[in-house]
PDB file of C-alpha atoms and ligand atoms in Angstrom:
ATOM      1  CA  MET U   1      95.530  94.317 115.661  1.00 95.00           C
ATOM      2  CA  ILE U   2      98.753  96.221 115.147  1.00 97.00           C
ATOM      3  CA  GLU U   3     100.064  98.091 118.176  1.00 98.00           C
ATOM      4  CA  ILE U   4     102.944 100.523 117.868  1.00 98.00           C
ATOM      5  CA  HIS U   5     104.165 101.697 121.258  1.00 98.00           C
ATOM      6  CA  ASP U   6     106.566 104.615 121.776  1.00 98.00           C
ATOM      7  CA  LEU U   7     108.338 103.925 118.492  1.00 98.00           C
ATOM      8  CA  THR U   8     111.463 106.036 118.092  1.00 98.00           C
ATOM      9  CA  LYS U   9     113.846 105.803 115.156  1.00 98.00           C
ATOM     10  CA  ARG U  10     117.074 107.769 114.875  1.00 98.00           C
ATOM     11  CA  TYR U  11     119.426 107.819 111.940  1.00 97.00           C
ATOM     12  CA  GLY U  12     122.645 109.052 113.540  1.00 95.00           C
ATOM     13  CA  ASP U  13     121.751 112.441 115.046  1.00 95.00           C
ATOM     14  CA  LYS U  14     118.501 112.722 113.113  1.00 96.00           C
ATOM     15  CA  THR U  15     115.276 111.679 114.838  1.00 97.00           C
ATOM     16  CA  ALA U  16     112.903 110.436 112.144  1.00 97.00           C
ATOM     17  CA  LEU U  17     110.261 109.115 114.547  1.00 97.00           C
ATOM     18  CA  ASN U  18     109.768 110.315 118.080  1.00 97.00           C
ATOM     19  CA  GLN U  19     107.643 108.119 120.359  1.00 97.00           C
ATOM     20  CA  LEU U  20     104.964 107.224 117.865  1.00 97.00           C
ATOM     21  CA  ASN U  21     101.910 105.481 119.318  1.00 98.00           C
ATOM     22  CA  LEU U  22      99.368 103.893 117.033  1.00 96.00           C
ATOM     23  CA  ASN U  23      96.785 101.098 117.100  1.00 97.00           C
ATOM     24  CA  ILE U  24      95.419  99.763 113.851  1.00 97.00           C
ATOM     25  CA  ALA U  25      92.441  97.437 114.083  1.00 96.00           C
ATOM     26  CA  PRO U  26      91.358  94.750 111.611  1.00 96.00           C
ATOM     27  CA  GLY U  27      88.867  95.996 109.026  1.00 97.00           C
ATOM     28  CA  GLN U  28      90.625  99.345 108.765  1.00 96.00           C
ATOM     29  CA  ILE U  29      92.194 101.097 105.821  1.00 98.00           C
ATOM     30  CA  PHE U  30      94.805 103.183 107.589  1.00 98.00           C
ATOM     31  CA  GLY U  31      96.424 106.028 105.660  1.00 97.00           C
ATOM     32  CA  LEU U  32      99.745 107.614 106.611  1.00 97.00           C
ATOM     33  CA  LEU U  33      99.596 111.132 105.230  1.00 97.00           C
ATOM     34  CA  GLY U  34     102.464 113.577 105.576  1.00 94.00           C
ATOM     35  CA  HIS U  35     104.981 115.797 103.860  1.00 96.00           C
ATOM     36  CA  ASN U  36     108.217 114.514 102.326  1.00 96.00           C
ATOM     37  CA  GLY U  37     110.526 113.382 105.092  1.00 96.00           C
ATOM     38  CA  ALA U  38     107.728 113.175 107.686  1.00 96.00           C
ATOM     39  CA  GLY U  39     108.624 109.575 108.521  1.00 97.00           C
ATOM     40  CA  LYS U  40     106.009 107.560 106.620  1.00 98.00           C
ATOM     41  CA  SER U  41     108.479 105.152 105.002  1.00 98.00           C
ATOM     42  CA  THR U  42     110.458 104.904 108.245  1.00 98.00           C
ATOM     43  CA  THR U  43     107.277 103.849 110.080  1.00 98.00           C
ATOM     44  CA  ILE U  44     106.466 101.306 107.383  1.00 98.00           C
ATOM     45  CA  LYS U  45     110.020  99.900 107.231  1.00 98.00           C
ATOM     46  CA  ASN U  46     109.902  99.363 110.995  1.00 98.00           C
ATOM     47  CA  LEU U  47     106.536  97.613 110.628  1.00 97.00           C
ATOM     48  CA  VAL U  48     107.835  95.218 107.983  1.00 97.00           C
ATOM     49  CA  SER U  49     111.084  94.894 109.967  1.00 95.00           C
ATOM     50  CA  ILE U  50     113.470  96.006 107.241  1.00 94.00           C
ATOM     51  CA  ILE U  51     114.923  98.367 109.855  1.00 96.00           C
ATOM     52  CA  GLN U  52     114.939  98.047 113.629  1.00 96.00           C
ATOM     53  CA  PRO U  53     113.509 100.630 116.041  1.00 97.00           C
ATOM     54  CA  THR U  54     115.927 102.653 118.148  1.00 98.00           C
ATOM     55  CA  SER U  55     113.389 102.099 120.936  1.00 98.00           C
ATOM     56  CA  GLY U  56     109.750 101.148 121.327  1.00 98.00           C
ATOM     57  CA  THR U  57     107.778  98.041 120.427  1.00 97.00           C
ATOM     58  CA  ILE U  58     105.557  96.760 117.663  1.00 98.00           C
ATOM     59  CA  THR U  59     103.132  93.885 118.177  1.00 98.00           C
ATOM     60  CA  VAL U  60     100.960  92.227 115.554  1.00 97.00           C
ATOM     61  CA  ASP U  61      98.062  90.084 116.805  1.00 96.00           C
ATOM     62  CA  GLY U  62      99.844  89.968 120.148  1.00 96.00           C
ATOM     63  CA  LEU U  63     103.156  88.804 118.651  1.00 97.00           C
ATOM     64  CA  ASP U  64     106.178  90.956 119.448  1.00 97.00           C
ATOM     65  CA  LEU U  65     107.827  91.775 116.124  1.00 97.00           C
ATOM     66  CA  ALA U  66     111.317  91.841 117.636  1.00 96.00           C
ATOM     67  CA  GLN U  67     110.852  88.342 119.066  1.00 96.00           C
ATOM     68  CA  GLN U  68     108.736  86.648 116.397  1.00 96.00           C
ATOM     69  CA  ARG U  69     109.811  88.275 113.214  1.00 95.00           C
ATOM     70  CA  LEU U  70     109.089  85.395 110.820  1.00 94.00           C
ATOM     71  CA  ALA U  71     105.658  84.658 112.284  1.00 95.00           C
ATOM     72  CA  VAL U  72     104.733  88.329 111.886  1.00 96.00           C
ATOM     73  CA  LYS U  73     106.153  88.548 108.374  1.00 95.00           C
ATOM     74  CA  ALA U  74     103.948  85.646 107.286  1.00 94.00           C
ATOM     75  CA  LYS U  75     100.932  87.826 108.097  1.00 96.00           C
ATOM     76  CA  ILE U  76     101.986  90.816 106.012  1.00 97.00           C
ATOM     77  CA  SER U  77     102.854  91.812 102.487  1.00 96.00           C
ATOM     78  CA  TYR U  78     104.693  94.931 101.446  1.00 97.00           C
ATOM     79  CA  VAL U  79     104.980  97.365  98.563  1.00 97.00           C
ATOM     80  CA  PRO U  80     108.269  99.263  99.034  1.00 97.00           C
ATOM     81  CA  ASP U  81     108.702 102.959  98.285  1.00 95.00           C
ATOM     82  CA  THR U  82     110.573 102.166  95.070  1.00 94.00           C
ATOM     83  CA  PRO U  83     109.616  99.588  92.439  1.00 94.00           C
ATOM     84  CA  ASP U  84     113.199  99.445  91.142  1.00 94.00           C
ATOM     85  CA  ILE U  85     113.987  96.088  92.701  1.00 93.00           C
ATOM     86  CA  PHE U  86     114.846  92.647  91.284  1.00 95.00           C
ATOM     87  CA  LEU U  87     115.131  94.261  87.862  1.00 96.00           C
ATOM     88  CA  GLN U  88     117.002  91.315  86.375  1.00 97.00           C
ATOM     89  CA  LEU U  89     113.966  89.075  87.025  1.00 97.00           C
ATOM     90  CA  SER U  90     110.856  88.905  84.891  1.00 97.00           C
ATOM     91  CA  ALA U  91     107.582  89.672  86.669  1.00 97.00           C
ATOM     92  CA  THR U  92     106.751  85.963  86.532  1.00 95.00           C
ATOM     93  CA  GLU U  93     110.027  85.035  88.230  1.00 96.00           C
ATOM     94  CA  TYR U  94     109.467  87.737  90.844  1.00 96.00           C
ATOM     95  CA  TRP U  95     105.938  86.474  91.564  1.00 95.00           C
ATOM     96  CA  ASP U  96     107.246  82.877  91.834  1.00 93.00           C
ATOM     97  CA  LEU U  97     109.791  84.073  94.393  1.00 93.00           C
ATOM     98  CA  ILE U  98     107.091  85.794  96.454  1.00 92.00           C
ATOM     99  CA  ALA U  99     104.678  82.855  96.192  1.00 91.00           C
ATOM    100  CA  ALA U 100     107.400  80.471  97.397  1.00 91.00           C
ATOM    101  CA  ALA U 101     108.031  82.586 100.492  1.00 91.00           C
ATOM    102  CA  TYR U 102     104.442  82.263 101.753  1.00 91.00           C
ATOM    103  CA  GLN U 103     102.941  78.884 102.577  1.00 81.00           C
ATOM    104  CA  LYS U 104      99.779  79.193 100.532  1.00 84.00           C
ATOM    105  CA  SER U 105      98.187  76.611  98.261  1.00 85.00           C
ATOM    106  CA  GLU U 106      99.682  76.637  94.785  1.00 85.00           C
ATOM    107  CA  ALA U 107      96.250  76.518  93.110  1.00 90.00           C
ATOM    108  CA  GLU U 108      94.985  79.467  95.125  1.00 89.00           C
ATOM    109  CA  VAL U 109      98.043  81.573  94.276  1.00 91.00           C
ATOM    110  CA  GLN U 110      97.891  80.675  90.579  1.00 92.00           C
ATOM    111  CA  GLN U 111      94.242  81.635  90.406  1.00 94.00           C
ATOM    112  CA  ARG U 112      94.932  84.984  92.024  1.00 95.00           C
ATOM    113  CA  ARG U 113      97.911  85.565  89.750  1.00 95.00           C
ATOM    114  CA  GLN U 114      95.761  85.090  86.634  1.00 95.00           C
ATOM    115  CA  ARG U 115      93.110  87.424  87.981  1.00 96.00           C
ATOM    116  CA  LEU U 116      95.567  90.166  89.015  1.00 97.00           C
ATOM    117  CA  MET U 117      97.571  89.883  85.795  1.00 96.00           C
ATOM    118  CA  ALA U 118      94.407  90.380  83.748  1.00 95.00           C
ATOM    119  CA  LEU U 119      93.113  93.185  85.968  1.00 96.00           C
ATOM    120  CA  PHE U 120      96.365  95.154  85.752  1.00 97.00           C
ATOM    121  CA  ASP U 121      96.891  94.302  82.102  1.00 96.00           C
ATOM    122  CA  MET U 122     100.303  92.706  82.715  1.00 96.00           C
ATOM    123  CA  ALA U 123      99.962  89.355  80.943  1.00 94.00           C
ATOM    124  CA  GLU U 124     101.649  90.502  77.754  1.00 94.00           C
ATOM    125  CA  HIS U 125     104.902  91.557  79.459  1.00 94.00           C
ATOM    126  CA  ALA U 126     105.081  89.092  82.342  1.00 96.00           C
ATOM    127  CA  GLU U 127     107.996  87.119  80.865  1.00 96.00           C
ATOM    128  CA  GLU U 128     110.189  90.136  80.101  1.00 97.00           C
ATOM    129  CA  PRO U 129     112.842  91.376  82.574  1.00 97.00           C
ATOM    130  CA  MET U 130     111.494  94.155  84.801  1.00 97.00           C
ATOM    131  CA  ALA U 131     114.512  96.262  83.777  1.00 97.00           C
ATOM    132  CA  SER U 132     112.719  96.793  80.461  1.00 97.00           C
ATOM    133  CA  TYR U 133     109.484  97.989  82.123  1.00 97.00           C
ATOM    134  CA  SER U 134     108.234 101.548  82.452  1.00 97.00           C
ATOM    135  CA  HIS U 135     107.949 102.933  86.000  1.00 96.00           C
ATOM    136  CA  GLY U 136     104.212 102.210  86.116  1.00 96.00           C
ATOM    137  CA  MET U 137     104.686  98.640  84.862  1.00 97.00           C
ATOM    138  CA  ARG U 138     107.306  97.996  87.564  1.00 97.00           C
ATOM    139  CA  GLN U 139     104.884  99.368  90.148  1.00 98.00           C
ATOM    140  CA  LYS U 140     102.128  97.075  88.879  1.00 97.00           C
ATOM    141  CA  ALA U 141     104.479  94.060  89.027  1.00 97.00           C
ATOM    142  CA  ILE U 142     105.379  94.881  92.660  1.00 97.00           C
ATOM    143  CA  VAL U 143     101.737  95.514  93.629  1.00 97.00           C
ATOM    144  CA  ILE U 144     100.685  92.178  92.106  1.00 97.00           C
ATOM    145  CA  GLY U 145     103.516  90.503  94.045  1.00 96.00           C
ATOM    146  CA  ALA U 146     102.232  91.980  97.302  1.00 96.00           C
ATOM    147  CA  LEU U 147      98.629  90.961  96.664  1.00 96.00           C
ATOM    148  CA  LEU U 148      99.476  87.474  95.380  1.00 95.00           C
ATOM    149  CA  PRO U 149      99.887  85.655  98.738  1.00 93.00           C
ATOM    150  CA  ASP U 150      96.870  87.556 100.144  1.00 92.00           C
ATOM    151  CA  PRO U 151      98.042  87.788 103.760  1.00 95.00           C
ATOM    152  CA  ASP U 152      95.833  89.491 106.346  1.00 96.00           C
ATOM    153  CA  ILE U 153      97.787  92.740 106.439  1.00 98.00           C
ATOM    154  CA  TRP U 154      98.762  94.744 103.369  1.00 98.00           C
ATOM    155  CA  ILE U 155     101.400  97.438 103.952  1.00 98.00           C
ATOM    156  CA  LEU U 156     101.738  99.655 100.913  1.00 98.00           C
ATOM    157  CA  ASP U 157     104.216 102.539 100.671  1.00 98.00           C
ATOM    158  CA  GLU U 158     102.819 105.006  98.107  1.00 97.00           C
ATOM    159  CA  PRO U 159     101.165 102.204  96.146  1.00 97.00           C
ATOM    160  CA  MET U 160      99.500 104.517  93.581  1.00 96.00           C
ATOM    161  CA  GLN U 161     102.853 106.021  92.592  1.00 94.00           C
ATOM    162  CA  GLY U 162     103.180 105.765  88.795  1.00 94.00           C
ATOM    163  CA  LEU U 163      99.935 103.848  88.289  1.00 96.00           C
ATOM    164  CA  ASP U 164      97.601 105.007  85.531  1.00 96.00           C
ATOM    165  CA  PRO U 165      94.137 106.136  86.680  1.00 96.00           C
ATOM    166  CA  GLN U 166      92.503 102.797  85.825  1.00 96.00           C
ATOM    167  CA  ALA U 167      95.107 100.792  87.773  1.00 96.00           C
ATOM    168  CA  ALA U 168      94.892 103.214  90.728  1.00 97.00           C
ATOM    169  CA  PHE U 169      91.098 102.876  90.719  1.00 97.00           C
ATOM    170  CA  ASP U 170      91.319  99.063  90.595  1.00 97.00           C
ATOM    171  CA  LEU U 171      93.866  98.952  93.409  1.00 98.00           C
ATOM    172  CA  LYS U 172      91.680 101.165  95.624  1.00 98.00           C
ATOM    173  CA  ASN U 173      88.779  98.778  95.046  1.00 98.00           C
ATOM    174  CA  LEU U 174      90.973  95.809  96.040  1.00 98.00           C
ATOM    175  CA  MET U 175      92.023  97.674  99.196  1.00 98.00           C
ATOM    176  CA  LYS U 176      88.378  98.352 100.087  1.00 98.00           C
ATOM    177  CA  ALA U 177      87.407  94.726  99.475  1.00 98.00           C
ATOM    178  CA  HIS U 178      90.292  93.499 101.665  1.00 98.00           C
ATOM    179  CA  ALA U 179      89.245  95.748 104.559  1.00 98.00           C
ATOM    180  CA  ALA U 180      85.589  94.760 104.077  1.00 98.00           C
ATOM    181  CA  LYS U 181      86.640  91.141 104.775  1.00 97.00           C
ATOM    182  CA  GLY U 182      87.892  92.289 108.193  1.00 97.00           C
ATOM    183  CA  LYS U 183      91.531  92.463 107.057  1.00 98.00           C
ATOM    184  CA  THR U 184      93.935  95.390 107.337  1.00 98.00           C
ATOM    185  CA  VAL U 185      95.358  97.814 104.790  1.00 98.00           C
ATOM    186  CA  ILE U 186      98.023 100.367 105.702  1.00 98.00           C
ATOM    187  CA  PHE U 187      99.209 102.745 103.034  1.00 98.00           C
ATOM    188  CA  SER U 188     101.127 105.970 102.746  1.00 98.00           C
ATOM    189  CA  THR U 189     100.468 108.824 100.377  1.00 93.00           C
TER     190      THR U 189
HETATM  191  N1  ATP A   1     118.622 105.600 105.629  1.00 87.65           N
HETATM  192  C1  ATP A   1     118.520 106.826 106.144  1.00 87.65           C
HETATM  193  N2  ATP A   1     119.596 107.467 106.664  1.00 87.65           N
HETATM  194  C2  ATP A   1     119.492 108.688 107.209  1.00 87.65           C
HETATM  195  N3  ATP A   1     118.345 109.395 107.274  1.00 87.65           N
HETATM  196  C3  ATP A   1     117.244 108.822 106.773  1.00 87.65           C
HETATM  197  C4  ATP A   1     117.261 107.521 106.168  1.00 87.65           C
HETATM  198  N4  ATP A   1     116.010 107.220 105.751  1.00 87.65           N
HETATM  199  C5  ATP A   1     115.254 108.272 106.076  1.00 87.65           C
HETATM  200  N5  ATP A   1     115.975 109.237 106.691  1.00 87.65           N
HETATM  201  C6  ATP A   1     115.473 110.527 107.210  1.00 87.65           C
HETATM  202  O1  ATP A   1     114.343 110.256 108.050  1.00 87.65           O
HETATM  203  C7  ATP A   1     113.314 111.205 107.823  1.00 87.65           C
HETATM  204  C8  ATP A   1     112.059 110.478 107.424  1.00 87.65           C
HETATM  205  O2  ATP A   1     112.237 109.880 106.129  1.00 87.65           O
HETATM  206  P1  ATP A   1     111.137 108.953 105.475  1.00 87.65           P
HETATM  207  O3  ATP A   1     111.743 108.311 104.280  1.00 87.65           O
HETATM  208  O4  ATP A   1     110.551 108.071 106.509  1.00 87.65           O
HETATM  209  O5  ATP A   1     110.042 110.039 105.044  1.00 87.65           O
HETATM  210  P2  ATP A   1     108.707 109.894 104.195  1.00 87.65           P
HETATM  211  O6  ATP A   1     107.598 110.458 105.027  1.00 87.65           O
HETATM  212  O7  ATP A   1     108.556 108.503 103.720  1.00 87.65           O
HETATM  213  O8  ATP A   1     108.992 110.880 102.976  1.00 87.65           O
HETATM  214  P3  ATP A   1     108.532 110.816 101.413  1.00 87.65           P
HETATM  215  O9  ATP A   1     107.173 111.439 101.352  1.00 87.65           O
HETATM  216  O10 ATP A   1     109.539 111.657 100.718  1.00 87.65           O
HETATM  217  O11 ATP A   1     108.563 109.396 100.972  1.00 87.65           O
HETATM  218  C9  ATP A   1     113.854 112.178 106.790  1.00 87.65           C
HETATM  219  O12 ATP A   1     114.369 113.285 107.471  1.00 87.65           O
HETATM  220  C10 ATP A   1     114.953 111.413 106.097  1.00 87.65           C
HETATM  221  O13 ATP A   1     115.970 112.281 105.653  1.00 87.65           O
HETATM  222 MG1   MG A   2     108.499 107.634 101.813  1.00 87.65          MG
END
């Protein structure tokens, strides 16, 4: 269970979030829907603790994010709002980096990597630097990275952005399957 209590975020004089209250239960696919600048990415960045709230609290399975940041981070994976990250790495190197950060069995991660790479048609380009990828290919590489460790909570900021219809369809099915296992998916659109 994710509990956001009175979350306020200010950037200088600008209030991006004003006392947001939200509970997200396991088994849910929770969509953040809003216009540009509504505060979707700000909410998500607070949840994954890339930025700190101005005030308010976030707890995940009873753990206070501010106090137990690493324990909470082990439960979540994240697709950021831009796929233009780690461009000097190949997708394979990026996935290795992600896999190393989560304490999951090597065999399990490898198996999932093969499956996701085939599903998203990324095997052919996996060894090339992500700088040489199209926008959609970068997005697929980042999405695979987020799904690879298979933590309980997936937090996806505009995950369909740039994906072709087949990849978007496949990702939606993965999101549904994750929630059907009693896990949590949060995404913005
Ligand atoms: N680093 C920052 N510094 C200053 N203001 C910011 C910063 N990041 C976001 N904001 C402001 O906070 C508000 C919310 O932005 P946010 O990125 O959360 O919106 P969003 O709902 O994700 O929008 P989009 O649909 O365009 O992705 C906006 O007014 C934005 O200008
Ligand atoms: Mg955004």
